[in-house]
């Protein structure tokens, strides 16, 4: 996976229907010349990270980097050829050293026979920028622990609820997943993190 795909994966895992409305990643240029990278850490597994500002690593007038955490933001800056170095530092050094193992993400597991229509709620912890581990799965017999794709699928869930739920998912505790973002076709406010259907 290349660097851009890896940072996209980290961003994707944060998108839960709320986070992406207030937070995100910003990459812009500075006029000396160089790059300025800001990555919001609030409401992520990196929220508790501490990285004091250090002196700039000045190798030449156009080859320099610095990074620190301030106000729940990872901030990296560097010369015109140092953008890759900044993102690599975030993904390979900063992220693994600062993942909070107790921070849990809501994730939704696909239901067998109702793929891309119904998901069972679960929780997972982050292992890397692209991988999570399932740590809890909701009671599959209770209709309140399911999410549906479009409003028509809500009717399906209501019908299934009347007959008693004996639905199964593809995943069990401790399974590793590379989640995706699901956004309902008929309601963009219904956005949540899902585990893919195994191939």
PDB file of C-alpha atoms in Angstrom:
ATOM      1  CA  UNK A   1       0.000   0.000   0.000  1.00  0.00           C
ATOM      2  CA  UNK A   2       1.503   3.359  -0.949  1.00  0.00           C
ATOM      3  CA  UNK A   3       1.710   6.370   1.350  1.00  0.00           C
ATOM      4  CA  UNK A   4      -1.370   8.124  -0.036  1.00  0.00           C
ATOM      5  CA  UNK A   5      -3.467   4.960   0.312  1.00  0.00           C
ATOM      6  CA  UNK A   6      -2.272   4.554   3.901  1.00  0.00           C
ATOM      7  CA  UNK A   7      -3.222   8.095   4.939  1.00  0.00           C
ATOM      8  CA  UNK A   8      -6.570   7.630   3.169  1.00  0.00           C
ATOM      9  CA  UNK A   9      -7.135   4.448   5.207  1.00  0.00           C
ATOM     10  CA  UNK A  10      -6.423   6.294   8.470  1.00  0.00           C
ATOM     11  CA  UNK A  11      -8.898   9.011   7.474  1.00  0.00           C
ATOM     12  CA  UNK A  12     -11.515   6.429   6.433  1.00  0.00           C
ATOM     13  CA  UNK A  13     -11.395   4.678   9.804  1.00  0.00           C
ATOM     14  CA  UNK A  14     -12.143   7.978  11.558  1.00  0.00           C
ATOM     15  CA  UNK A  15     -15.248   8.695   9.432  1.00  0.00           C
ATOM     16  CA  UNK A  16     -18.217   7.671  11.555  1.00  0.00           C
ATOM     17  CA  UNK A  17     -20.900  10.117  10.466  1.00  0.00           C
ATOM     18  CA  UNK A  18     -19.775  12.789  12.945  1.00  0.00           C
ATOM     19  CA  UNK A  19     -15.980  13.073  13.060  1.00  0.00           C
ATOM     20  CA  UNK A  20     -15.573  14.073   9.416  1.00  0.00           C
ATOM     21  CA  UNK A  21     -17.925  17.058   9.888  1.00  0.00           C
ATOM     22  CA  UNK A  22     -15.663  18.687  12.484  1.00  0.00           C
ATOM     23  CA  UNK A  23     -12.199  17.250  11.914  1.00  0.00           C
ATOM     24  CA  UNK A  24      -9.929  16.034   9.145  1.00  0.00           C
ATOM     25  CA  UNK A  25      -6.572  16.264   7.431  1.00  0.00           C
ATOM     26  CA  UNK A  26      -5.160  19.395   5.831  1.00  0.00           C
ATOM     27  CA  UNK A  27      -2.116  19.492   3.557  1.00  0.00           C
ATOM     28  CA  UNK A  28      -1.111  22.899   2.274  1.00  0.00           C
ATOM     29  CA  UNK A  29       1.999  24.637   1.070  1.00  0.00           C
ATOM     30  CA  UNK A  30       3.973  27.357   2.855  1.00  0.00           C
ATOM     31  CA  UNK A  31       5.808  30.193   1.162  1.00  0.00           C
ATOM     32  CA  UNK A  32       9.385  29.526   2.262  1.00  0.00           C
ATOM     33  CA  UNK A  33       8.795  27.040   0.265  1.00  0.00           C
ATOM     34  CA  UNK A  34       7.472  23.883   1.871  1.00  0.00           C
ATOM     35  CA  UNK A  35       4.543  21.955   3.311  1.00  0.00           C
ATOM     36  CA  UNK A  36       2.253  22.256   6.323  1.00  0.00           C
ATOM     37  CA  UNK A  37       0.319  19.147   7.409  1.00  0.00           C
ATOM     38  CA  UNK A  38      -2.381  19.216  10.092  1.00  0.00           C
ATOM     39  CA  UNK A  39      -4.099  15.998  11.209  1.00  0.00           C
ATOM     40  CA  UNK A  40      -6.894  16.258  13.776  1.00  0.00           C
ATOM     41  CA  UNK A  41      -6.492  13.763  16.619  1.00  0.00           C
ATOM     42  CA  UNK A  42      -9.596  14.716  18.621  1.00  0.00           C
ATOM     43  CA  UNK A  43     -12.063  11.834  18.967  1.00  0.00           C
ATOM     44  CA  UNK A  44      -9.546   9.333  17.552  1.00  0.00           C
ATOM     45  CA  UNK A  45      -7.380   6.653  19.151  1.00  0.00           C
ATOM     46  CA  UNK A  46      -4.541   9.216  19.023  1.00  0.00           C
ATOM     47  CA  UNK A  47      -6.364  11.842  21.086  1.00  0.00           C
ATOM     48  CA  UNK A  48      -4.082  11.353  24.127  1.00  0.00           C
ATOM     49  CA  UNK A  49      -0.863  11.642  22.119  1.00  0.00           C
ATOM     50  CA  UNK A  50       1.820  14.010  23.354  1.00  0.00           C
ATOM     51  CA  UNK A  51       4.644  15.207  21.119  1.00  0.00           C
ATOM     52  CA  UNK A  52       6.391  18.403  22.261  1.00  0.00           C
ATOM     53  CA  UNK A  53       7.789  20.753  19.658  1.00  0.00           C
ATOM     54  CA  UNK A  54      11.465  20.064  18.995  1.00  0.00           C
ATOM     55  CA  UNK A  55      13.964  22.238  17.131  1.00  0.00           C
ATOM     56  CA  UNK A  56      13.596  22.078  13.357  1.00  0.00           C
ATOM     57  CA  UNK A  57      15.742  19.381  11.745  1.00  0.00           C
ATOM     58  CA  UNK A  58      17.452  21.749   9.296  1.00  0.00           C
ATOM     59  CA  UNK A  59      19.525  19.854   6.725  1.00  0.00           C
ATOM     60  CA  UNK A  60      19.632  22.621   4.120  1.00  0.00           C
ATOM     61  CA  UNK A  61      17.551  25.717   3.301  1.00  0.00           C
ATOM     62  CA  UNK A  62      15.068  23.515   1.410  1.00  0.00           C
ATOM     63  CA  UNK A  63      15.446  20.224   3.305  1.00  0.00           C
ATOM     64  CA  UNK A  64      13.972  20.541   6.799  1.00  0.00           C
ATOM     65  CA  UNK A  65      11.241  19.023   8.964  1.00  0.00           C
ATOM     66  CA  UNK A  66       9.520  19.531  12.275  1.00  0.00           C
ATOM     67  CA  UNK A  67       6.512  17.895  13.937  1.00  0.00           C
ATOM     68  CA  UNK A  68       4.617  18.247  17.183  1.00  0.00           C
ATOM     69  CA  UNK A  69       1.160  17.897  18.751  1.00  0.00           C
ATOM     70  CA  UNK A  70      -0.788  20.982  19.771  1.00  0.00           C
ATOM     71  CA  UNK A  71      -4.488  21.354  20.619  1.00  0.00           C
ATOM     72  CA  UNK A  72      -5.237  17.720  19.660  1.00  0.00           C
ATOM     73  CA  UNK A  73      -3.590  18.166  16.259  1.00  0.00           C
ATOM     74  CA  UNK A  74      -0.525  16.517  14.772  1.00  0.00           C
ATOM     75  CA  UNK A  75       1.337  19.285  12.967  1.00  0.00           C
ATOM     76  CA  UNK A  76       4.142  18.533  10.545  1.00  0.00           C
ATOM     77  CA  UNK A  77       6.021  20.968   8.373  1.00  0.00           C
ATOM     78  CA  UNK A  78       8.931  20.617   6.001  1.00  0.00           C
ATOM     79  CA  UNK A  79      10.704  21.731   2.875  1.00  0.00           C
ATOM     80  CA  UNK A  80       9.329  21.306  -0.653  1.00  0.00           C
ATOM     81  CA  UNK A  81      10.685  17.727  -0.920  1.00  0.00           C
ATOM     82  CA  UNK A  82       9.731  16.638   2.630  1.00  0.00           C
ATOM     83  CA  UNK A  83       5.980  15.934   2.381  1.00  0.00           C
ATOM     84  CA  UNK A  84       6.603  12.187   2.061  1.00  0.00           C
ATOM     85  CA  UNK A  85       8.863  12.275   5.125  1.00  0.00           C
ATOM     86  CA  UNK A  86       6.192  14.039   7.206  1.00  0.00           C
ATOM     87  CA  UNK A  87       3.462  11.551   6.279  1.00  0.00           C
ATOM     88  CA  UNK A  88       5.829   8.596   6.736  1.00  0.00           C
ATOM     89  CA  UNK A  89       6.736   9.831  10.221  1.00  0.00           C
ATOM     90  CA  UNK A  90       3.046  10.131  11.133  1.00  0.00           C
ATOM     91  CA  UNK A  91       2.195   6.617   9.888  1.00  0.00           C
ATOM     92  CA  UNK A  92       5.339   4.660  10.789  1.00  0.00           C
ATOM     93  CA  UNK A  93       6.520   6.313  14.002  1.00  0.00           C
ATOM     94  CA  UNK A  94       3.893   8.564  15.585  1.00  0.00           C
ATOM     95  CA  UNK A  95       0.794   6.414  15.018  1.00  0.00           C
ATOM     96  CA  UNK A  96       2.132   3.056  16.321  1.00  0.00           C
ATOM     97  CA  UNK A  97       3.686   4.746  19.360  1.00  0.00           C
ATOM     98  CA  UNK A  98       0.490   6.566  20.329  1.00  0.00           C
ATOM     99  CA  UNK A  99      -2.510   4.325  19.557  1.00  0.00           C
ATOM    100  CA  UNK A 100      -4.674   4.128  22.674  1.00  0.00           C
ATOM    101  CA  UNK A 101      -5.543   0.406  23.021  1.00  0.00           C
ATOM    102  CA  UNK A 102      -8.574   1.292  25.170  1.00  0.00           C
ATOM    103  CA  UNK A 103     -10.135   3.588  22.560  1.00  0.00           C
ATOM    104  CA  UNK A 104     -12.983   1.739  20.843  1.00  0.00           C
ATOM    105  CA  UNK A 105     -14.587   2.447  17.489  1.00  0.00           C
ATOM    106  CA  UNK A 106     -18.162   1.602  16.552  1.00  0.00           C
ATOM    107  CA  UNK A 107     -18.107  -0.779  13.619  1.00  0.00           C
ATOM    108  CA  UNK A 108     -20.889  -2.677  11.871  1.00  0.00           C
ATOM    109  CA  UNK A 109     -20.553  -6.292  10.768  1.00  0.00           C
ATOM    110  CA  UNK A 110     -22.340  -7.579   7.625  1.00  0.00           C
ATOM    111  CA  UNK A 111     -25.202 -10.011   8.224  1.00  0.00           C
ATOM    112  CA  UNK A 112     -25.162 -13.277   6.261  1.00  0.00           C
ATOM    113  CA  UNK A 113     -27.920 -13.324   3.668  1.00  0.00           C
ATOM    114  CA  UNK A 114     -28.498  -9.568   3.986  1.00  0.00           C
ATOM    115  CA  UNK A 115     -25.161  -8.238   2.726  1.00  0.00           C
ATOM    116  CA  UNK A 116     -25.123  -4.475   2.115  1.00  0.00           C
ATOM    117  CA  UNK A 117     -28.571  -4.245   3.723  1.00  0.00           C
ATOM    118  CA  UNK A 118     -28.142  -5.112   7.412  1.00  0.00           C
ATOM    119  CA  UNK A 119     -25.190  -4.843   9.800  1.00  0.00           C
ATOM    120  CA  UNK A 120     -24.791  -5.934  13.426  1.00  0.00           C
ATOM    121  CA  UNK A 121     -23.218  -3.379  15.763  1.00  0.00           C
ATOM    122  CA  UNK A 122     -19.816  -4.139  17.262  1.00  0.00           C
ATOM    123  CA  UNK A 123     -16.750  -2.410  18.688  1.00  0.00           C
ATOM    124  CA  UNK A 124     -13.156  -2.597  17.499  1.00  0.00           C
ATOM    125  CA  UNK A 125      -9.775  -1.213  18.455  1.00  0.00           C
ATOM    126  CA  UNK A 126      -7.232   0.198  16.028  1.00  0.00           C
ATOM    127  CA  UNK A 127      -4.140  -1.876  15.273  1.00  0.00           C
ATOM    128  CA  UNK A 128      -2.730   0.211  12.400  1.00  0.00           C
ATOM    129  CA  UNK A 129      -3.866   2.925  10.007  1.00  0.00           C
ATOM    130  CA  UNK A 130      -5.884   0.345   8.079  1.00  0.00           C
ATOM    131  CA  UNK A 131      -6.623  -2.559  10.424  1.00  0.00           C
ATOM    132  CA  UNK A 132      -8.870  -3.023  13.449  1.00  0.00           C
ATOM    133  CA  UNK A 133      -9.588  -5.919  15.783  1.00  0.00           C
ATOM    134  CA  UNK A 134     -13.173  -6.785  16.764  1.00  0.00           C
ATOM    135  CA  UNK A 135     -13.391  -6.672  20.586  1.00  0.00           C
ATOM    136  CA  UNK A 136     -17.148  -6.861  21.227  1.00  0.00           C
ATOM    137  CA  UNK A 137     -20.229  -7.859  19.239  1.00  0.00           C
ATOM    138  CA  UNK A 138     -23.782  -6.857  20.139  1.00  0.00           C
ATOM    139  CA  UNK A 139     -26.511  -9.380  20.944  1.00  0.00           C
ATOM    140  CA  UNK A 140     -27.655 -10.625  17.521  1.00  0.00           C
ATOM    141  CA  UNK A 141     -31.114 -11.526  18.857  1.00  0.00           C
ATOM    142  CA  UNK A 142     -32.028  -7.883  19.538  1.00  0.00           C
ATOM    143  CA  UNK A 143     -33.290  -5.723  16.644  1.00  0.00           C
ATOM    144  CA  UNK A 144     -31.984  -2.557  18.333  1.00  0.00           C
ATOM    145  CA  UNK A 145     -28.388  -3.676  17.648  1.00  0.00           C
ATOM    146  CA  UNK A 146     -28.683  -3.557  13.850  1.00  0.00           C
ATOM    147  CA  UNK A 147     -28.147  -0.817  11.286  1.00  0.00           C
ATOM    148  CA  UNK A 148     -29.825  -0.841   7.902  1.00  0.00           C
ATOM    149  CA  UNK A 149     -28.744   0.433   4.500  1.00  0.00           C
ATOM    150  CA  UNK A 150     -31.742   2.304   3.096  1.00  0.00           C
ATOM    151  CA  UNK A 151     -35.162   3.038   4.571  1.00  0.00           C
ATOM    152  CA  UNK A 152     -36.720   0.037   2.773  1.00  0.00           C
ATOM    153  CA  UNK A 153     -34.326  -2.191   4.717  1.00  0.00           C
ATOM    154  CA  UNK A 154     -35.740  -0.804   7.960  1.00  0.00           C
ATOM    155  CA  UNK A 155     -39.051  -2.432   6.991  1.00  0.00           C
ATOM    156  CA  UNK A 156     -37.139  -5.682   6.464  1.00  0.00           C
ATOM    157  CA  UNK A 157     -35.603  -5.384   9.918  1.00  0.00           C
ATOM    158  CA  UNK A 158     -39.029  -4.772  11.445  1.00  0.00           C
ATOM    159  CA  UNK A 159     -40.393  -7.890   9.711  1.00  0.00           C
ATOM    160  CA  UNK A 160     -37.454  -9.975  10.914  1.00  0.00           C
ATOM    161  CA  UNK A 161     -37.941  -8.641  14.428  1.00  0.00           C
ATOM    162  CA  UNK A 162     -41.463 -10.050  14.512  1.00  0.00           C
ATOM    163  CA  UNK A 163     -40.210 -13.559  13.733  1.00  0.00           C
ATOM    164  CA  UNK A 164     -37.292 -13.572  16.188  1.00  0.00           C
ATOM    165  CA  UNK A 165     -33.761 -12.859  15.046  1.00  0.00           C
ATOM    166  CA  UNK A 166     -31.388 -15.710  14.358  1.00  0.00           C
ATOM    167  CA  UNK A 167     -29.050 -13.776  12.094  1.00  0.00           C
ATOM    168  CA  UNK A 168     -25.321 -14.395  11.825  1.00  0.00           C
ATOM    169  CA  UNK A 169     -22.385 -12.259  10.805  1.00  0.00           C
ATOM    170  CA  UNK A 170     -19.150 -13.234   9.102  1.00  0.00           C
ATOM    171  CA  UNK A 171     -16.994 -12.064  12.006  1.00  0.00           C
ATOM    172  CA  UNK A 172     -16.165 -13.232  15.528  1.00  0.00           C
ATOM    173  CA  UNK A 173     -14.235 -11.701  18.418  1.00  0.00           C
ATOM    174  CA  UNK A 174     -10.550 -11.004  17.720  1.00  0.00           C
ATOM    175  CA  UNK A 175     -11.057 -11.037  13.937  1.00  0.00           C
ATOM    176  CA  UNK A 176      -9.026  -8.446  12.038  1.00  0.00           C
ATOM    177  CA  UNK A 177     -10.911  -6.134   9.660  1.00  0.00           C
ATOM    178  CA  UNK A 178     -10.066  -3.340   7.246  1.00  0.00           C
ATOM    179  CA  UNK A 179     -13.225  -1.233   7.550  1.00  0.00           C
ATOM    180  CA  UNK A 180     -14.940   0.924   4.958  1.00  0.00           C
ATOM    181  CA  UNK A 181     -17.316   3.864   5.203  1.00  0.00           C
ATOM    182  CA  UNK A 182     -20.962   3.194   4.325  1.00  0.00           C
ATOM    183  CA  UNK A 183     -23.235   6.081   3.386  1.00  0.00           C
ATOM    184  CA  UNK A 184     -26.911   5.432   2.747  1.00  0.00           C
ATOM    185  CA  UNK A 185     -28.090   6.214  -0.788  1.00  0.00           C
ATOM    186  CA  UNK A 186     -31.318   7.741   0.523  1.00  0.00           C
ATOM    187  CA  UNK A 187     -29.983   9.591   3.576  1.00  0.00           C
ATOM    188  CA  UNK A 188     -26.441  10.995   3.582  1.00  0.00           C
ATOM    189  CA  UNK A 189     -26.731  11.573   7.326  1.00  0.00           C
ATOM    190  CA  UNK A 190     -26.677   7.780   7.756  1.00  0.00           C
ATOM    191  CA  UNK A 191     -22.925   7.259   7.571  1.00  0.00           C
ATOM    192  CA  UNK A 192     -21.116   4.577   9.563  1.00  0.00           C
ATOM    193  CA  UNK A 193     -18.070   2.326   9.564  1.00  0.00           C
ATOM    194  CA  UNK A 194     -18.592  -1.219   8.248  1.00  0.00           C
ATOM    195  CA  UNK A 195     -16.533  -4.375   7.986  1.00  0.00           C
ATOM    196  CA  UNK A 196     -16.406  -5.637   4.391  1.00  0.00           C
ATOM    197  CA  UNK A 197     -18.085  -8.845   3.299  1.00  0.00           C
ATOM    198  CA  UNK A 198     -15.262 -11.411   3.122  1.00  0.00           C
ATOM    199  CA  UNK A 199     -14.468 -12.581  -0.405  1.00  0.00           C
TER     200      UNK A 199
END
